[in-house]
Amino acid sequence: MSVKLSKTSKLDGILSWSLQARDTCPASIENGELVDACKGCYAVGGNYRFPNVKAPREFNREDWQRLEWVDDMTKALDSSRYFRWFDSGDMYALGLAEKILEVMKRTPWVKHWLPTRMHKFPKYRLVLESMKSLNNVSVRFSSDSVTGQYIDGLHGSVIIPTPNDVKTNMTLCQAYANNGKCNGCRSCYDKSIPLIAYPAHGKAMNKVIMLKKVA
Ligand code: SF4
């Protein structure tokens, strides 16, 4: 059986493996409500509501549990130089995280970018540390803030309201200036870059930021 990967134009055609957002994002909830960054999530609206976009994400939730999944993923990345984990969703199960680590180890020719919030759960500490120790892996712990707050040395990405809100120690994502596309940038996959700042985009996210400002 073959694995189902997605190809999004934003990422210059780089392949990704994803799950359904929110259903697989236990770290998106704190004190019974969504954290700010997840309130405006792009992966629950727009194209992401279409059945043909949802179907592979639902499929993947079952598929990773197959015995051959790590072998199949490794084969699928045979000719890739870059790979994005979780264009939507997160590593909701420790067993999944352990299998992803195995895929990363078996594909040293691929630069993996893995954004996650699962660092909030202590049981993930070991597997995340193992991922971070690999030269070909950029694990980015996402801040929950939409106004540029982050913890130095912990978070690898944060949302800022506008490009003008970038601070000196942040690397500004330039996709906003390139029709929302990476356009050759590979900063997220580069583990030597500690913190990426993403300017907010989309109506839902801008509404979350407006509400923060008036609160
Ligand atoms: S920082 Fe670069 S690689 Fe990351 S999303 Fe933005 S444009 Fe793409």
XYZ file of N, CA and C and ligand atoms in Angstrom:
653
model
N 0.853 -1.205 0.000
C 0.000 0.000 0.000
C 0.886 1.252 0.000
N 0.453 2.314 -0.697
C 1.303 3.510 -0.691
C 0.736 4.554 0.272
N 1.614 5.418 0.752
C 1.182 6.454 1.692
C 0.572 7.623 0.920
N -0.213 8.434 1.615
C -0.836 9.589 0.955
C -0.136 10.878 1.406
N 0.580 11.474 0.463
C 1.268 12.731 0.746
C 0.532 13.858 0.040
N 0.698 15.080 0.538
C 0.062 16.232 -0.112
C 1.141 17.110 -0.725
N 0.740 17.809 -1.773
C 1.661 18.757 -2.420
C 0.946 20.097 -2.450
N 1.454 21.082 -1.709
C 0.763 22.381 -1.711
C 1.603 23.401 -2.470
N 0.901 24.243 -3.212
C 1.635 25.213 -4.046
C 2.407 26.188 -3.162
N 1.894 26.464 -1.955
C 2.592 27.399 -1.053
C 4.034 26.957 -0.828
N 4.209 25.630 -0.689
C 5.531 25.094 -0.325
C 6.388 24.777 -1.549
N 6.135 25.441 -2.661
C 6.923 25.203 -3.886
C 6.846 23.746 -4.317
N 5.732 23.085 -4.011
C 5.571 21.691 -4.436
C 6.244 20.682 -3.527
N 6.818 21.134 -2.405
C 7.431 20.206 -1.443
C 6.323 19.335 -0.817
N 6.608 18.059 -0.652
C 5.599 17.131 -0.143
C 5.410 17.283 1.370
N 4.189 16.958 1.822
C 3.918 16.979 3.255
C 2.989 15.824 3.623
N 2.963 15.518 4.896
C 2.065 14.479 5.427
C 1.260 15.130 6.536
N -0.068 15.000 6.457
C -0.910 15.768 7.367
C -2.057 14.958 7.948
N -2.611 15.487 9.017
C -3.808 14.929 9.645
C -4.849 16.044 9.735
N -6.074 15.654 10.107
C -7.140 16.636 10.230
C -6.847 17.576 11.404
N -6.874 18.887 11.142
C -6.609 19.860 12.213
C -7.671 19.740 13.312
N -7.340 20.189 14.474
C -8.173 20.180 15.691
C -8.393 18.762 16.217
N -8.901 17.819 15.385
C -9.145 16.442 15.872
C -7.863 15.822 16.399
N -6.727 16.239 15.834
C -5.445 15.618 16.194
C -4.508 16.633 16.858
N -5.094 17.676 17.435
C -4.281 18.749 18.031
C -4.619 18.911 19.515
N -4.291 17.922 20.353
C -4.665 18.040 21.772
C -4.032 19.244 22.457
N -2.889 19.704 21.957
C -2.213 20.832 22.599
C -2.803 22.177 22.168
N -3.845 22.136 21.335
C -4.477 23.392 20.913
C -5.478 23.889 21.957
N -5.784 23.040 22.938
C -6.770 23.398 23.973
C -6.065 23.626 25.311
N -6.383 24.764 25.930
C -5.890 24.997 27.292
C -7.020 25.591 28.111
N -7.193 25.088 29.317
C -8.296 25.527 30.179
C -9.642 25.487 29.453
N -9.818 24.447 28.651
C -11.115 24.247 27.991
C -11.343 25.068 26.748
N -10.380 25.911 26.359
C -10.606 26.650 25.106
C -9.374 26.669 24.208
N -9.631 26.952 22.935
C -8.529 26.960 21.975
C -7.530 28.055 22.325
N -6.251 27.752 22.173
C -5.236 28.801 22.356
C -5.342 29.780 21.183
N -4.839 30.995 21.387
C -5.043 32.047 20.384
C -4.593 31.628 18.981
N -3.398 31.039 18.876
C -2.861 30.711 17.555
C -3.756 29.721 16.809
N -4.478 28.894 17.567
C -5.319 27.872 16.930
C -6.733 28.387 16.655
N -7.108 29.514 17.273
C -8.445 30.073 17.015
C -8.578 30.513 15.559
N -7.476 30.992 14.991
C -7.539 31.479 13.602
C -6.914 30.493 12.623
N -6.876 29.218 12.989
C -6.172 28.204 12.179
C -6.665 28.180 10.725
N -5.690 28.264 9.792
C -6.047 28.234 8.368
C -6.558 26.870 7.927
N -6.225 25.838 8.693
C -6.494 24.472 8.224
C -7.878 23.956 8.607
N -8.756 24.864 9.086
C -10.123 24.413 9.363
C -11.134 25.146 8.466
N -10.651 26.057 7.621
C -11.550 26.781 6.730
C -11.109 26.632 5.282
N -11.713 27.435 4.409
C -11.320 27.467 2.993
C -11.275 26.093 2.350
N -10.227 25.859 1.560
C -10.066 24.587 0.832
C -10.032 23.386 1.758
N -9.596 23.631 3.005
C -9.425 22.504 3.923
C -10.760 21.853 4.299
N -11.886 22.500 3.927
C -13.188 21.889 4.220
C -13.636 20.944 3.113
N -12.946 21.000 1.947
C -13.377 20.181 0.815
C -13.108 18.696 1.089
N -14.065 17.851 0.675
C -13.904 16.408 0.929
C -12.605 15.838 0.367
N -12.169 16.320 -0.818
C -10.941 15.749 -1.404
C -9.688 16.168 -0.639
N -9.780 17.249 0.149
C -8.638 17.667 0.987
C -8.704 16.938 2.336
N -9.933 16.760 2.829
C -10.100 16.074 4.129
C -9.776 14.586 4.023
N -10.126 13.982 2.901
C -10.029 12.512 2.777
C -8.637 11.962 3.081
N -7.546 12.516 2.470
C -6.235 11.942 2.791
C -5.856 12.134 4.256
N -6.345 13.207 4.874
C -6.026 13.459 6.284
C -6.707 12.420 7.176
N -7.954 12.103 6.842
C -8.673 11.063 7.602
C -8.001 9.701 7.368
N -7.640 9.462 6.115
C -6.969 8.202 5.754
C -5.669 8.045 6.555
N -4.891 9.112 6.637
C -3.585 9.048 7.308
C -3.708 8.709 8.788
N -4.826 9.089 9.375
C -5.000 8.832 10.812
C -5.032 7.331 11.108
N -5.549 6.567 10.157
C -5.537 5.101 10.305
C -4.234 4.526 9.764
N -3.805 5.110 8.639
C -2.718 4.491 7.876
C -1.402 4.393 8.658
N -1.071 5.395 9.476
C 0.241 5.384 10.149
C 0.368 4.195 11.096
N -0.767 3.584 11.431
C -0.727 2.475 12.402
C -0.347 1.134 11.766
N -0.234 1.118 10.424
C 0.189 -0.119 9.746
C 1.641 -0.446 10.083
N 1.959 -1.732 10.106
C 3.325 -2.177 10.385
C 4.322 -1.661 9.354
N 3.862 -1.571 8.079
C 4.799 -1.228 6.990
C 4.909 0.273 6.778
N 4.242 1.079 7.585
C 4.154 2.515 7.300
C 5.532 3.184 7.247
N 6.411 2.859 8.173
C 7.739 3.504 8.183
C 8.496 3.145 6.900
N 8.431 1.881 6.509
C 9.086 1.455 5.249
C 8.505 2.227 4.064
N 7.190 2.326 4.041
C 6.532 2.981 2.900
C 6.840 4.480 2.853
N 6.879 5.110 4.023
C 7.222 6.544 4.052
C 8.661 6.747 3.577
N 9.543 5.886 4.033
C 10.953 6.011 3.654
C 11.089 5.911 2.132
N 10.373 4.959 1.554
C 10.417 4.801 0.079
C 9.834 6.029 -0.611
N 8.752 6.547 -0.058
C 8.077 7.698 -0.679
C 8.967 8.945 -0.701
N 9.955 8.990 0.206
C 10.830 10.169 0.276
C 12.146 9.967 -0.485
N 12.189 8.914 -1.238
C 13.401 8.531 -1.953
C 14.030 9.685 -2.747
N 13.193 10.476 -3.418
C 13.783 11.529 -4.257
C 13.453 12.930 -3.738
N 13.113 13.034 -2.443
C 12.812 14.363 -1.875
C 14.041 14.938 -1.179
N 14.189 16.240 -1.265
C 15.270 16.906 -0.512
C 14.729 17.618 0.713
N 13.436 17.955 0.656
C 12.780 18.637 1.776
C 11.448 17.942 2.054
N 11.021 18.002 3.312
C 9.723 17.408 3.656
C 9.104 18.159 4.821
N 7.812 18.413 4.708
C 7.073 19.129 5.760
C 6.104 18.165 6.441
N 6.258 18.038 7.749
C 5.277 17.267 8.516
C 4.182 18.212 8.980
N 2.945 17.809 8.868
C 1.809 18.520 9.449
C 1.586 19.925 8.879
N 1.242 19.942 7.609
C 0.665 21.160 7.051
C -0.623 21.442 7.842
N -1.251 20.379 8.338
C -2.350 20.505 9.307
C -2.288 19.313 10.256
N -2.822 19.523 11.465
C -2.812 18.454 12.476
C -1.525 18.444 13.280
N -1.420 17.461 14.181
C -0.237 17.376 15.053
C -0.039 15.911 15.458
N 1.073 15.634 16.148
C 1.435 14.260 16.535
C 0.638 13.839 17.764
N -0.645 13.567 17.567
C -1.546 13.330 18.698
C -1.244 12.053 19.480
N -0.448 11.133 18.902
C -0.151 9.863 19.584
C 1.357 9.670 19.672
N 1.807 9.189 20.831
C 3.253 8.983 21.016
C 3.789 7.950 20.016
N 2.995 6.937 19.721
C 3.406 5.914 18.749
C 3.660 6.522 17.380
N 2.856 7.495 17.001
C 3.059 8.185 15.725
C 4.375 8.960 15.756
N 4.633 9.671 16.863
C 5.879 10.444 16.987
C 7.089 9.515 16.868
N 7.008 8.349 17.471
C 8.134 7.399 17.418
C 8.356 6.891 16.002
N 7.269 6.684 15.272
C 7.411 6.249 13.870
C 7.976 7.375 12.999
N 7.546 8.599 13.253
C 8.082 9.733 12.482
C 9.586 9.853 12.730
N 9.994 9.691 13.985
C 11.424 9.725 14.307
C 12.184 8.676 13.483
N 11.621 7.503 13.354
C 12.256 6.431 12.595
C 12.381 6.822 11.108
N 11.339 7.429 10.564
C 11.394 7.885 9.158
C 12.506 8.931 9.006
N 12.575 9.836 9.964
C 13.617 10.885 9.907
C 15.015 10.270 9.922
N 15.194 9.268 10.783
C 16.514 8.627 10.887
C 16.875 7.902 9.600
N 15.863 7.321 8.951
C 16.139 6.521 7.753
C 16.262 7.356 6.481
N 16.017 8.666 6.579
C 16.084 9.521 5.376
C 17.023 10.718 5.610
N 18.310 10.451 5.826
C 19.228 11.562 6.138
C 19.424 12.539 4.971
N 19.000 12.154 3.766
C 19.132 13.042 2.597
C 17.997 14.081 2.538
N 17.024 13.932 3.424
C 15.859 14.841 3.423
C 15.972 15.813 4.589
N 15.693 17.088 4.342
C 15.601 18.051 5.441
C 14.133 18.100 5.879
N 13.884 17.676 7.105
C 12.513 17.598 7.632
C 12.201 18.850 8.457
N 11.007 19.377 8.235
C 10.512 20.479 9.075
C 9.262 19.968 9.794
N 9.300 20.032 11.125
C 8.163 19.540 11.912
C 7.726 20.609 12.919
N 6.642 21.306 12.622
C 6.087 22.240 13.608
C 5.152 21.475 14.547
N 5.178 21.776 15.821
C 4.335 21.029 16.776
C 4.083 21.831 18.047
N 3.023 21.447 18.741
C 2.775 21.967 20.104
C 2.856 20.843 21.140
N 3.249 19.648 20.708
C 3.198 18.498 21.606
C 4.268 18.542 22.701
N 5.176 19.512 22.625
C 6.167 19.675 23.695
C 5.505 20.007 25.029
N 4.225 20.379 24.989
C 3.516 20.684 26.239
C 3.296 19.435 27.087
N 3.392 18.267 26.454
C 3.148 17.004 27.167
C 4.475 16.324 27.491
N 4.790 16.153 28.792
C 6.100 15.609 29.177
C 6.432 14.258 28.536
N 5.433 13.440 28.246
C 5.747 12.111 27.694
C 6.373 12.200 26.292
N 6.289 13.358 25.651
C 6.889 13.533 24.314
C 8.342 14.009 24.373
N 8.809 14.310 25.588
C 10.122 14.959 25.721
C 11.235 14.161 25.046
N 11.260 12.878 25.338
C 12.352 12.026 24.844
C 12.366 11.946 23.313
N 11.200 11.695 22.744
C 11.144 11.531 21.281
C 11.462 12.865 20.586
N 11.010 13.968 21.169
C 11.309 15.274 20.565
C 12.800 15.597 20.672
N 13.402 15.244 21.799
C 14.850 15.466 21.945
C 15.614 14.642 20.916
N 15.180 13.411 20.684
C 15.845 12.563 19.685
C 15.709 13.173 18.291
N 14.533 13.685 17.978
C 14.345 14.335 16.669
C 15.284 15.535 16.539
N 15.325 16.345 17.600
C 16.137 17.572 17.549
C 17.620 17.268 17.410
N 18.034 16.088 17.862
C 19.463 15.760 17.801
C 19.900 15.375 16.384
N 18.936 15.175 15.488
C 19.290 14.767 14.119
C 19.652 15.995 13.272
N 20.730 15.869 12.494
C 21.189 17.008 11.683
C 20.200 17.421 10.605
N 19.378 16.456 10.167
C 18.473 16.730 9.035
C 17.067 17.128 9.489
N 16.911 17.450 10.776
C 15.559 17.715 11.285
C 15.472 19.078 11.973
N 14.484 19.862 11.567
C 14.193 21.138 12.222
C 12.834 21.002 12.909
N 12.873 20.815 14.230
C 11.624 20.739 15.003
C 11.333 22.150 15.491
N 10.155 22.652 15.222
C 9.811 24.014 15.663
C 8.622 23.952 16.617
N 8.891 24.244 17.884
C 7.806 24.330 18.850
C 7.084 25.653 18.593
N 5.779 25.560 18.362
C 5.012 26.757 18.004
C 4.546 27.479 19.261
N 4.728 28.786 19.275
C 4.165 29.591 20.367
C 2.651 29.680 20.171
N 1.908 29.807 21.270
C 0.447 29.952 21.171
C 0.022 31.391 20.900
N 0.989 32.302 20.944
C 0.673 33.728 20.817
C 0.378 34.125 19.369
N -0.472 35.147 19.200
C -0.675 35.729 17.866
C -0.111 37.151 17.840
N 0.551 37.530 18.932
C 1.070 38.897 19.026
C 2.582 38.905 19.284
N 3.244 37.832 18.887
C 4.711 37.820 18.909
C 5.351 37.424 20.226
N 4.583 36.919 21.207
C 5.209 36.477 22.471
C 5.749 35.054 22.299
N 6.921 34.828 22.844
C 7.520 33.491 22.754
C 8.490 33.326 23.916
N 8.887 32.085 24.162
C 9.888 31.816 25.201
C 11.205 31.529 24.508
N 12.202 32.329 24.834
C 13.516 32.202 24.208
C 14.100 30.817 24.492
N 14.590 30.163 23.477
C 15.200 28.845 23.656
C 14.189 27.701 23.617
N 12.912 28.026 23.671
C 11.884 26.975 23.600
C 11.174 27.019 22.239
N 10.579 28.168 21.949
C 9.777 28.241 20.728
C 10.635 28.470 19.478
N 10.209 27.850 18.381
C 10.913 28.008 17.101
C 10.097 28.758 16.082
N 8.850 29.094 16.451
C 8.019 29.885 15.547
C 6.948 30.614 16.338
N 6.541 31.762 15.786
C 5.518 32.582 16.453
C 4.794 33.414 15.401
N 3.528 33.699 15.676
C 2.742 34.565 14.781
C 2.889 36.010 15.259
N 3.062 36.918 14.300
C 3.094 38.353 14.620
C 1.960 39.032 13.831
N 1.396 40.120 14.365
C 0.244 40.731 13.686
C 0.554 41.215 12.273
N 1.697 41.897 12.095
C 2.063 42.409 10.766
C 3.586 42.260 10.598
N 4.087 42.352 9.349
C 5.539 42.257 9.155
C 6.309 43.310 9.954
N 5.677 44.448 10.223
C 6.354 45.508 10.977
C 6.599 45.143 12.441
N 5.936 44.088 12.902
C 6.098 43.685 14.307
C 7.278 42.740 14.527
N 8.057 42.490 13.482
C 9.191 41.570 13.628
C 10.251 42.187 14.548
N 10.871 41.338 15.372
C 11.934 41.822 16.278
C 13.283 41.339 15.747
N 14.364 41.927 16.260
C 15.694 41.663 15.706
C 16.094 40.182 15.752
N 15.649 39.457 16.766
C 16.061 38.046 16.884
C 15.147 37.081 16.128
N 14.212 37.626 15.339
C 13.278 36.778 14.574
C 13.661 36.797 13.095
N 13.433 35.679 12.427
C 13.562 35.647 10.966
C 12.161 35.779 10.391
N 11.955 36.806 9.594
C 10.610 37.086 9.077
C 10.281 36.185 7.895
N 9.169 35.480 7.981
C 8.680 34.699 6.834
C 8.229 35.686 5.762
N 8.758 35.511 4.554
C 8.485 36.469 3.475
C 7.359 36.007 2.559
N 6.662 34.936 2.934
C 5.616 34.420 2.036
C 4.561 35.494 1.746
N 4.314 36.379 2.721
C 3.299 37.433 2.523
C 3.635 38.329 1.330
N 4.938 38.451 1.029
C 5.374 39.322 -0.072
C 5.471 38.550 -1.394
N 5.194 37.244 -1.332
C 5.329 36.388 -2.527
C 4.051 35.603 -2.801
N 2.923 36.311 -2.711
C 1.639 35.651 -2.981
C 1.387 34.458 -2.069
N 1.915 34.511 -0.866
C 1.702 33.421 0.087
C 2.536 32.181 -0.199
N 3.544 32.309 -1.052
C 4.366 31.136 -1.390
C 5.784 31.283 -0.827
N 6.435 30.125 -0.649
C 7.800 30.142 -0.108
C 8.792 30.720 -1.110
N 8.538 30.478 -2.388
C 9.336 31.118 -3.438
C 10.841 30.899 -3.248
N 11.212 29.672 -2.968
C 12.645 29.338 -2.849
C 13.192 29.428 -1.441
N 12.485 30.092 -0.524
C 12.959 30.161 0.873
C 12.840 28.773 1.505
N 13.826 28.408 2.303
C 13.778 27.116 2.999
C 14.133 27.316 4.489
N 13.896 28.525 4.992
C 14.301 28.848 6.376
C 13.691 27.901 7.405
N 12.428 27.516 7.209
C 11.777 26.662 8.221
C 12.472 25.317 8.372
N 13.129 24.849 7.324
C 13.800 23.540 7.343
C 15.223 23.652 7.888
N 15.648 24.884 8.168
C 17.037 25.138 8.546
C 17.142 25.226 10.073
N 17.706 24.202 10.691
C 17.712 24.171 12.150
C 18.646 25.204 12.763
N 19.497 25.832 11.943
C 20.375 26.867 12.500
C 19.620 28.199 12.685
N 18.403 28.267 12.167
C 17.584 29.487 12.356
C 16.654 29.256 13.545
N 16.879 29.971 14.649
C 16.155 29.611 15.878
C 14.672 29.978 15.910
N 14.299 31.110 15.297
C 12.914 31.575 15.481
C 12.388 32.216 14.197
N 11.279 31.687 13.694
C 10.646 32.258 12.496
C 9.386 32.998 12.941
N 9.183 34.194 12.397
C 7.969 34.960 12.690
C 7.075 34.957 11.447
N 5.842 34.504 11.635
C 4.879 34.460 10.520
C 3.874 35.599 10.683
N 3.843 36.549 9.753
C 2.796 37.572 9.828
C 1.423 36.910 9.693
N 0.471 37.356 10.514
C -0.872 36.770 10.491
C -1.494 36.958 9.114
N -2.254 35.965 8.699
C -2.993 36.131 7.443
C -4.333 35.423 7.562
N -5.258 35.869 6.748
C -6.599 35.263 6.767
C -7.521 36.036 7.693
N -8.815 36.051 7.316
C -9.815 36.808 8.089
C -9.912 36.310 9.525
N -9.920 34.982 9.690
C -10.120 34.419 11.033
C -9.004 34.858 11.973
N -7.763 34.781 11.493
C -6.631 35.148 12.349
C -6.639 36.647 12.652
N -6.969 37.464 11.647
C -6.987 38.904 11.891
C -8.069 39.280 12.915
N -9.169 38.521 12.897
C -10.229 38.774 13.886
C -9.722 38.434 15.303
N -8.996 37.325 15.425
C -8.449 36.949 16.740
C -7.538 38.067 17.264
N -6.717 38.612 16.364
C -5.780 39.668 16.777
C -6.539 40.947 17.174
N -7.571 41.293 16.407
C -8.396 42.477 16.734
C -8.972 42.328 18.141
N -9.512 41.125 18.421
C -10.135 40.906 19.726
C -9.100 40.987 20.841
N -7.871 40.527 20.578
C -6.797 40.629 21.579
C -6.495 42.096 21.874
N -6.499 42.906 20.805
C -6.135 44.321 20.972
C -7.163 45.086 21.788
N -8.458 44.719 21.631
C -9.486 45.465 22.380
C -9.694 44.905 23.791
N -9.150 43.681 24.020
C -9.371 43.045 25.341
C -8.595 43.775 26.426
S 9.937 31.151 6.411
Fe 10.440 30.530 4.316
S 10.189 28.305 4.282
Fe 9.127 29.043 6.110
S 6.971 29.292 5.438
Fe 8.025 31.289 5.234
S 8.696 31.367 3.117
Fe 8.245 29.186 3.578
